[in-house]
C-alpha positions as a LaTeX table, in Angstrom:
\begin{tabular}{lrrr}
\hline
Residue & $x$ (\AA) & $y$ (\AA) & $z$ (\AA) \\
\hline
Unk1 & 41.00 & $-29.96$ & 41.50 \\
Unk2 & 42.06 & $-28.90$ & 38.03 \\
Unk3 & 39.76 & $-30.06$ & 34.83 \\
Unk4 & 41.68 & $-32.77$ & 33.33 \\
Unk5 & 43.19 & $-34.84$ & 36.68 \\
Unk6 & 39.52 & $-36.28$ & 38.24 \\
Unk7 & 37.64 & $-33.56$ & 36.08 \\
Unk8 & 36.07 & $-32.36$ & 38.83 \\
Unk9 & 34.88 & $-28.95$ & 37.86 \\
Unk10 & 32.73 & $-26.90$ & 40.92 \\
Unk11 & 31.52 & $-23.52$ & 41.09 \\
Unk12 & 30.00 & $-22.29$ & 44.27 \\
Unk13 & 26.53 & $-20.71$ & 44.13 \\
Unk14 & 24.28 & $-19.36$ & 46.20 \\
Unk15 & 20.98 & $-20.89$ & 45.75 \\
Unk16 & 18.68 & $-18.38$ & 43.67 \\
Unk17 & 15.42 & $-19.05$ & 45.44 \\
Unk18 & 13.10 & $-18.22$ & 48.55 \\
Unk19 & 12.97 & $-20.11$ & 51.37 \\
Unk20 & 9.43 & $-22.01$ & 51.26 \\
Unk21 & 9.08 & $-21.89$ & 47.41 \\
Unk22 & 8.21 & $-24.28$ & 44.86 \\
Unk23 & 11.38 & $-24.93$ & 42.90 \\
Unk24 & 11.04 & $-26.99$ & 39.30 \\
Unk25 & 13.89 & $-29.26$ & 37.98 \\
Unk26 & 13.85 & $-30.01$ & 34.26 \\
Unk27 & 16.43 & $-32.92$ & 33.52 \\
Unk28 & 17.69 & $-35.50$ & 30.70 \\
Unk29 & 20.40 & $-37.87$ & 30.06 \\
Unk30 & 23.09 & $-38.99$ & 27.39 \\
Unk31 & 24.65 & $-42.04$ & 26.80 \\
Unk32 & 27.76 & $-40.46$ & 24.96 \\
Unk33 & 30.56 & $-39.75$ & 24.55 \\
Unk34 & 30.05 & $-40.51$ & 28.18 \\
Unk35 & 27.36 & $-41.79$ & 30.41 \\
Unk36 & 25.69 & $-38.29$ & 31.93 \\
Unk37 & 22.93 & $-36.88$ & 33.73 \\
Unk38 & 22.10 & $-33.18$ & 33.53 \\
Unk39 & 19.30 & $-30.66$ & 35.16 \\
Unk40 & 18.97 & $-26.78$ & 35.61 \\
Unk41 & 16.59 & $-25.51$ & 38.50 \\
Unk42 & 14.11 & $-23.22$ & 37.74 \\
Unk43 & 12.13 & $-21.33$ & 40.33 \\
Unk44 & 8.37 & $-20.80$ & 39.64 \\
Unk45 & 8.34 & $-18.16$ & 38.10 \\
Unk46 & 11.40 & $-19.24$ & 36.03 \\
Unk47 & 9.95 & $-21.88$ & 34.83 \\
Unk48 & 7.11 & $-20.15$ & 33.42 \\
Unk49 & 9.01 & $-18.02$ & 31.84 \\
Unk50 & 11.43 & $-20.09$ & 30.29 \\
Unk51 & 8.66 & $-22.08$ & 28.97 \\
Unk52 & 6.92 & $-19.63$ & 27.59 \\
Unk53 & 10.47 & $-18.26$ & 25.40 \\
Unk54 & 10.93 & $-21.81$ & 24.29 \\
Unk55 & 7.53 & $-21.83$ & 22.89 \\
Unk56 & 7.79 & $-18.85$ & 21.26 \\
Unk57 & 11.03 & $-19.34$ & 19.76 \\
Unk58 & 9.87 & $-23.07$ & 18.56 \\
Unk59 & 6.45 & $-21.13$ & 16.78 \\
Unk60 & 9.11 & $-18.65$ & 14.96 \\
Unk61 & 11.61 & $-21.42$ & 13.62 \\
Unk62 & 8.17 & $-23.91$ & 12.41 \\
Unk63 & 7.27 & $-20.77$ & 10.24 \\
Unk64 & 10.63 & $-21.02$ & 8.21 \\
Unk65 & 10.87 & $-21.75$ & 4.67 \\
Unk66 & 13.77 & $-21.81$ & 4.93 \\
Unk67 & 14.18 & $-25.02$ & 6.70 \\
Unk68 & 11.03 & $-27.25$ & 6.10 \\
Unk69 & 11.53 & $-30.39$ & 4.11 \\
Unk70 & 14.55 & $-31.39$ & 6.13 \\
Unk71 & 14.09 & $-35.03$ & 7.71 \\
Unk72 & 15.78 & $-33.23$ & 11.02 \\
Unk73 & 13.82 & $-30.00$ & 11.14 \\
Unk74 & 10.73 & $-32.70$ & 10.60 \\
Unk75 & 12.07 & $-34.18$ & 13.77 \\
Unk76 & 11.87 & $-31.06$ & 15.37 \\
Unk77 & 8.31 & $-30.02$ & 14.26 \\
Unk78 & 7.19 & $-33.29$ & 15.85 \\
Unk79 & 9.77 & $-33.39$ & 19.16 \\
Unk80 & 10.70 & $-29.53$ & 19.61 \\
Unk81 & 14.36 & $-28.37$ & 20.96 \\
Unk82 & 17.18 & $-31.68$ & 20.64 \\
Unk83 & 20.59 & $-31.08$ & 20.45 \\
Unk84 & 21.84 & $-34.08$ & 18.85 \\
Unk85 & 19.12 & $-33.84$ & 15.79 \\
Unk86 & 18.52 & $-30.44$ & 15.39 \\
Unk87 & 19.49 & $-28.43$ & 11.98 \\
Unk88 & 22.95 & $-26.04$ & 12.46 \\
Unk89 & 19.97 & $-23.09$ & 11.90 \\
Unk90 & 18.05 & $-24.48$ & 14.85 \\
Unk91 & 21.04 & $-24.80$ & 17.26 \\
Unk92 & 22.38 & $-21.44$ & 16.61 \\
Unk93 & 18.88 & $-19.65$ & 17.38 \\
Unk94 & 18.17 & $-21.65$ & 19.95 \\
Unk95 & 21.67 & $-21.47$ & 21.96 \\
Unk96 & 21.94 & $-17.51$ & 20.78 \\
Unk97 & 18.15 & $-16.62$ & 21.52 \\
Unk98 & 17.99 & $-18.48$ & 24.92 \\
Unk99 & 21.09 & $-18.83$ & 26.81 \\
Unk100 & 21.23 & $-14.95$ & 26.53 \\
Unk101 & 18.16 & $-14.92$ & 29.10 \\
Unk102 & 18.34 & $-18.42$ & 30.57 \\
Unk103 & 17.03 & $-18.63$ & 34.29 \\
Unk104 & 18.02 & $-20.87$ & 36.82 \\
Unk105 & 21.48 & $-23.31$ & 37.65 \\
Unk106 & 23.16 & $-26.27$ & 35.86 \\
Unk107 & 24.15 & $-29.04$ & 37.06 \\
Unk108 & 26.09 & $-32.07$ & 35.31 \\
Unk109 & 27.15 & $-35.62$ & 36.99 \\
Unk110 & 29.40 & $-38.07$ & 34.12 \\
Unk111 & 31.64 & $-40.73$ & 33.91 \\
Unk112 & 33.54 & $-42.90$ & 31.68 \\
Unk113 & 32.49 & $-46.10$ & 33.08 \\
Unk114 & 35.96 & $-46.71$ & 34.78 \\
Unk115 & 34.86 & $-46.56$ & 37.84 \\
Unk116 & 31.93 & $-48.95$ & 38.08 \\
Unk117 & 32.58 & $-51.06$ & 35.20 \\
Unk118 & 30.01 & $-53.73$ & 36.60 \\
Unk119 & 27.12 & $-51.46$ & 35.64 \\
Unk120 & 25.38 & $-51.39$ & 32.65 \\
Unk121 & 24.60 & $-47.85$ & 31.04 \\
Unk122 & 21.20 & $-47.99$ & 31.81 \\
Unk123 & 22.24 & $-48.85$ & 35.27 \\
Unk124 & 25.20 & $-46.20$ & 35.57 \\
Unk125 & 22.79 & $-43.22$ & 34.31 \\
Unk126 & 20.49 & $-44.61$ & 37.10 \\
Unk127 & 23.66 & $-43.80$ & 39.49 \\
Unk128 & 24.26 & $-40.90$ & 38.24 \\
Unk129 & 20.75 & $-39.68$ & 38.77 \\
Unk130 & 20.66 & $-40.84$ & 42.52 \\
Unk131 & 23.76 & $-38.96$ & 43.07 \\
Unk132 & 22.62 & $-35.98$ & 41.26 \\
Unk133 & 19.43 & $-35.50$ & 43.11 \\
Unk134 & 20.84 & $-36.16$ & 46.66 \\
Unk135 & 23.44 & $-33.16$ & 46.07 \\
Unk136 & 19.69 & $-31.02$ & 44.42 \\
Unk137 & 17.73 & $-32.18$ & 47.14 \\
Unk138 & 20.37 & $-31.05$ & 49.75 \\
Unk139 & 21.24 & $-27.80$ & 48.03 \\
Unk140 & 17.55 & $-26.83$ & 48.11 \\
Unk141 & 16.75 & $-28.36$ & 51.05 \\
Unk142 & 14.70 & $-25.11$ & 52.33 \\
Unk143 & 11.98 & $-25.52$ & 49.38 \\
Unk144 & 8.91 & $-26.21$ & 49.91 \\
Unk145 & 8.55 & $-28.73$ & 47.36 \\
Unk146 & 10.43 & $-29.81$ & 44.26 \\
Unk147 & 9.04 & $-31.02$ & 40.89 \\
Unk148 & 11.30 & $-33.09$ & 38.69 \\
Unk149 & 10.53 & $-33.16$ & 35.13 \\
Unk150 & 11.92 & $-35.85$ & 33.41 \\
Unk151 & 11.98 & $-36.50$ & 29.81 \\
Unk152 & 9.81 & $-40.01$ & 29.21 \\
Unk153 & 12.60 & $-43.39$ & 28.27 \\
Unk154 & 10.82 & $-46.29$ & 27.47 \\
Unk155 & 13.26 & $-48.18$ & 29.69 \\
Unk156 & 14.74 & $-46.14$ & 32.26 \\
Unk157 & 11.20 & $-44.67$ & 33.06 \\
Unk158 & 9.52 & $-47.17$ & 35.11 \\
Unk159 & 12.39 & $-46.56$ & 37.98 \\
Unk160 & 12.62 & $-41.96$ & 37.96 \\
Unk161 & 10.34 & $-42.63$ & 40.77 \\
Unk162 & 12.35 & $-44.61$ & 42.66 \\
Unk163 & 15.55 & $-43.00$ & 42.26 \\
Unk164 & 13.50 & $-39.64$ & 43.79 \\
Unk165 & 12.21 & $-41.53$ & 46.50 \\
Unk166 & 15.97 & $-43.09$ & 47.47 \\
Unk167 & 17.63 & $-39.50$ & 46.77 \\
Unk168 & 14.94 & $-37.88$ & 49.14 \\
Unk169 & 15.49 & $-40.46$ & 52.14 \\
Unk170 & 19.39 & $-40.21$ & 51.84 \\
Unk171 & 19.53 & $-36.44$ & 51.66 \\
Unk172 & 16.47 & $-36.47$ & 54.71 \\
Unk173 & 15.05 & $-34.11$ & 52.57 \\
Unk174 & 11.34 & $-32.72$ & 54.54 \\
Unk175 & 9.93 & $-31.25$ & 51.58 \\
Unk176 & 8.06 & $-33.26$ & 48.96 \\
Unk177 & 8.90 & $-34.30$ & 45.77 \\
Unk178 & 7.01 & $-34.71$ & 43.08 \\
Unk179 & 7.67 & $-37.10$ & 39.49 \\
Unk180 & 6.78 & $-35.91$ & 36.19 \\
Unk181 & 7.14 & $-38.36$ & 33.42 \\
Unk182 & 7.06 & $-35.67$ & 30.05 \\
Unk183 & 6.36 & $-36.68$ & 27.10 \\
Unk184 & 9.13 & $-34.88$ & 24.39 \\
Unk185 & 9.04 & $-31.25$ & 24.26 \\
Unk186 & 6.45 & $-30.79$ & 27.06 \\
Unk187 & 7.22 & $-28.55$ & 29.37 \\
Unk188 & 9.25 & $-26.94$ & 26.55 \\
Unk189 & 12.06 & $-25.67$ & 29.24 \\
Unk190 & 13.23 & $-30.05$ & 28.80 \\
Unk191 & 15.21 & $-28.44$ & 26.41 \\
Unk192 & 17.32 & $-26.87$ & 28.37 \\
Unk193 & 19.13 & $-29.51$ & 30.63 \\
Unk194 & 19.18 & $-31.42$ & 26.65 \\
Unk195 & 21.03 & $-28.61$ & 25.20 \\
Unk196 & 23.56 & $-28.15$ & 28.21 \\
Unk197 & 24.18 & $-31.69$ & 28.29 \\
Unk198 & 24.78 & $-32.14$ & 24.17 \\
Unk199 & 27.15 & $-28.51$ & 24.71 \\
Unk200 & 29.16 & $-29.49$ & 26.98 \\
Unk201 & 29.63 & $-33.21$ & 25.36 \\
Unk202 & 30.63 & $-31.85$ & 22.28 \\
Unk203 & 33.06 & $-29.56$ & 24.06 \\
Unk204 & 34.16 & $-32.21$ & 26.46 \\
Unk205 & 37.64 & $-32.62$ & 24.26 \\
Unk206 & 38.12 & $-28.78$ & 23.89 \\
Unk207 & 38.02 & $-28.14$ & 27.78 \\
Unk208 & 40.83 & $-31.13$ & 28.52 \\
Unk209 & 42.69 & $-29.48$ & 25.66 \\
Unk210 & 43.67 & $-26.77$ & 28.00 \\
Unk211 & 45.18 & $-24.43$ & 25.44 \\
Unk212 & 41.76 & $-22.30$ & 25.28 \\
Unk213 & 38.95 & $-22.74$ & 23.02 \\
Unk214 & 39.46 & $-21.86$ & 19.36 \\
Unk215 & 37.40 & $-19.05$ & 18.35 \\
Unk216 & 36.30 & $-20.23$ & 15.05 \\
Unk217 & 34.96 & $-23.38$ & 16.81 \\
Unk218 & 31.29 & $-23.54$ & 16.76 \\
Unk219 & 31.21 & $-25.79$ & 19.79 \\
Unk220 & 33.35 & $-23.63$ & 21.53 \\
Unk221 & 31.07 & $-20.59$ & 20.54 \\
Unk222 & 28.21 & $-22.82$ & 22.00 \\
Unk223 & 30.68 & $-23.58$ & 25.59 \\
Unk224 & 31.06 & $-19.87$ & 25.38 \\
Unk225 & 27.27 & $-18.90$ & 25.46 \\
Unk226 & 26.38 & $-21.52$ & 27.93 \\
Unk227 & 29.16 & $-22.13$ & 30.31 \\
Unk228 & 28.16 & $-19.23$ & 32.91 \\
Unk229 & 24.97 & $-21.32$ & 33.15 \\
Unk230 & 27.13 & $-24.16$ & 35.11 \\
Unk231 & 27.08 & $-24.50$ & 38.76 \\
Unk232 & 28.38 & $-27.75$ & 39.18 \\
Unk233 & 29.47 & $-29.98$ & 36.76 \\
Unk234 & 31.21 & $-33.52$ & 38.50 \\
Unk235 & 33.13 & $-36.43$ & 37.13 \\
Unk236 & 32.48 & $-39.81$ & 39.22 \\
Unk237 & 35.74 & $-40.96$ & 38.71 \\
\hline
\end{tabular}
């Protein structure tokens, strides 16, 4: 179905992963432009590894001159990697240093609202994560276990658990799956399904241009260094 009708955008991948293996699924949300849920799995030894870049990359930008005294690289010194806050200098590094080596898939679910208009947007990101992790927990249904990391939210929180535990029994998923409520910036690698997610908001417009992406654009130079990332990214409506 072409981007633009039902923007339903999917790219067929073979799972990267063992059969029997511990798989790791670092996610976040947004609340605009749209309503949207986003995670990239990691294997193992992905998620070490991407980890362990992040970190290093963070330690190299908090010994800048160049940027401390800004109230958003402050934000960063305290939170780490966030799209939506982070200095120009910080995004650039980050998207050029890490997307060159990034492990693992992407995956996005959004929507407008249109469809279930009765929801609130607390309520609709909740949707979107059950939906998400059914199609995860299906995909990788050979794992041995699967550990979602998701980024702490004061209100959505209290119910990660339960949307797991839902996802699981619908997709009669047999391997476990484990909860991790993270604190900001911890595993580092959160940054990763946050930086997808803010990319591919900010190039939302661009993509239903369909006249190509400007090349002076620096969200489109950001789409362009992330998009072979995306396995699956799904409109709702």
């Amino acid at each position: 179905m072409p981007l633009g009708d039902d923007v339903d955008l999917r790219v067929s991948t073979n799972a990267p992963y063992r059969h029997g293996e511990r798989l790791h699924v670092v996610l976040d949300e947004a609340f605009e432009p749209f309503r949207a849920v986003g995670a990239v799995v990691l294997t193992d030894q992905e998620f070490e590894d991407a980890n362990e870049h992040i970190s290093d990359l963070r330690t190299e930008l908090l010994q800048s001159a160049y940027l401390a005294g800004l109230k958003s690289f402050d934000e960063f010194v305290d939170d780490g990697f966030h799209g939506t806050a982070d200095t120009a200098e910080v995004t650039i590094h980050f998207v050029d240093k890490v997307f060159k080596v990034l492990p693992g898939k992407a995956y996005i679910y959004f929507t407008d609202g249109s469809r279930r208009p009765d929801l609130s947007d607390k309520k609709t990101v909740l949707l979107l994560y059950a939906s998400l992790l059914q199609v995860l927990i299906r995909t990788y249904r050979r794992a041995q276990d699967i550990e979602l990391h998701f980024e702490q939210h004061e209100e959505l929180g209290k119910y990660f658990q339960g949307v797991a535990d839902v996802a699981r029994a619908k997709s009669r998923g047999r391997m476990i799956v484990k909860v991790h409520i993270c604190p900001k910036g911890d595993p580092p690698s959160l940054a990763l399904a946050d930086y997808l997610l803010w990319i591919f908001g900010r190039s939302y417009k661009l993509l239903l241009r369909g006249d190509g992406l400007p090349q002076t654009s620096l969200d489109a130079r950001n789409l362009r260094a992330a998009r072979n990332h995306f396995s699956l990214i799904y409109s709702l409506e």
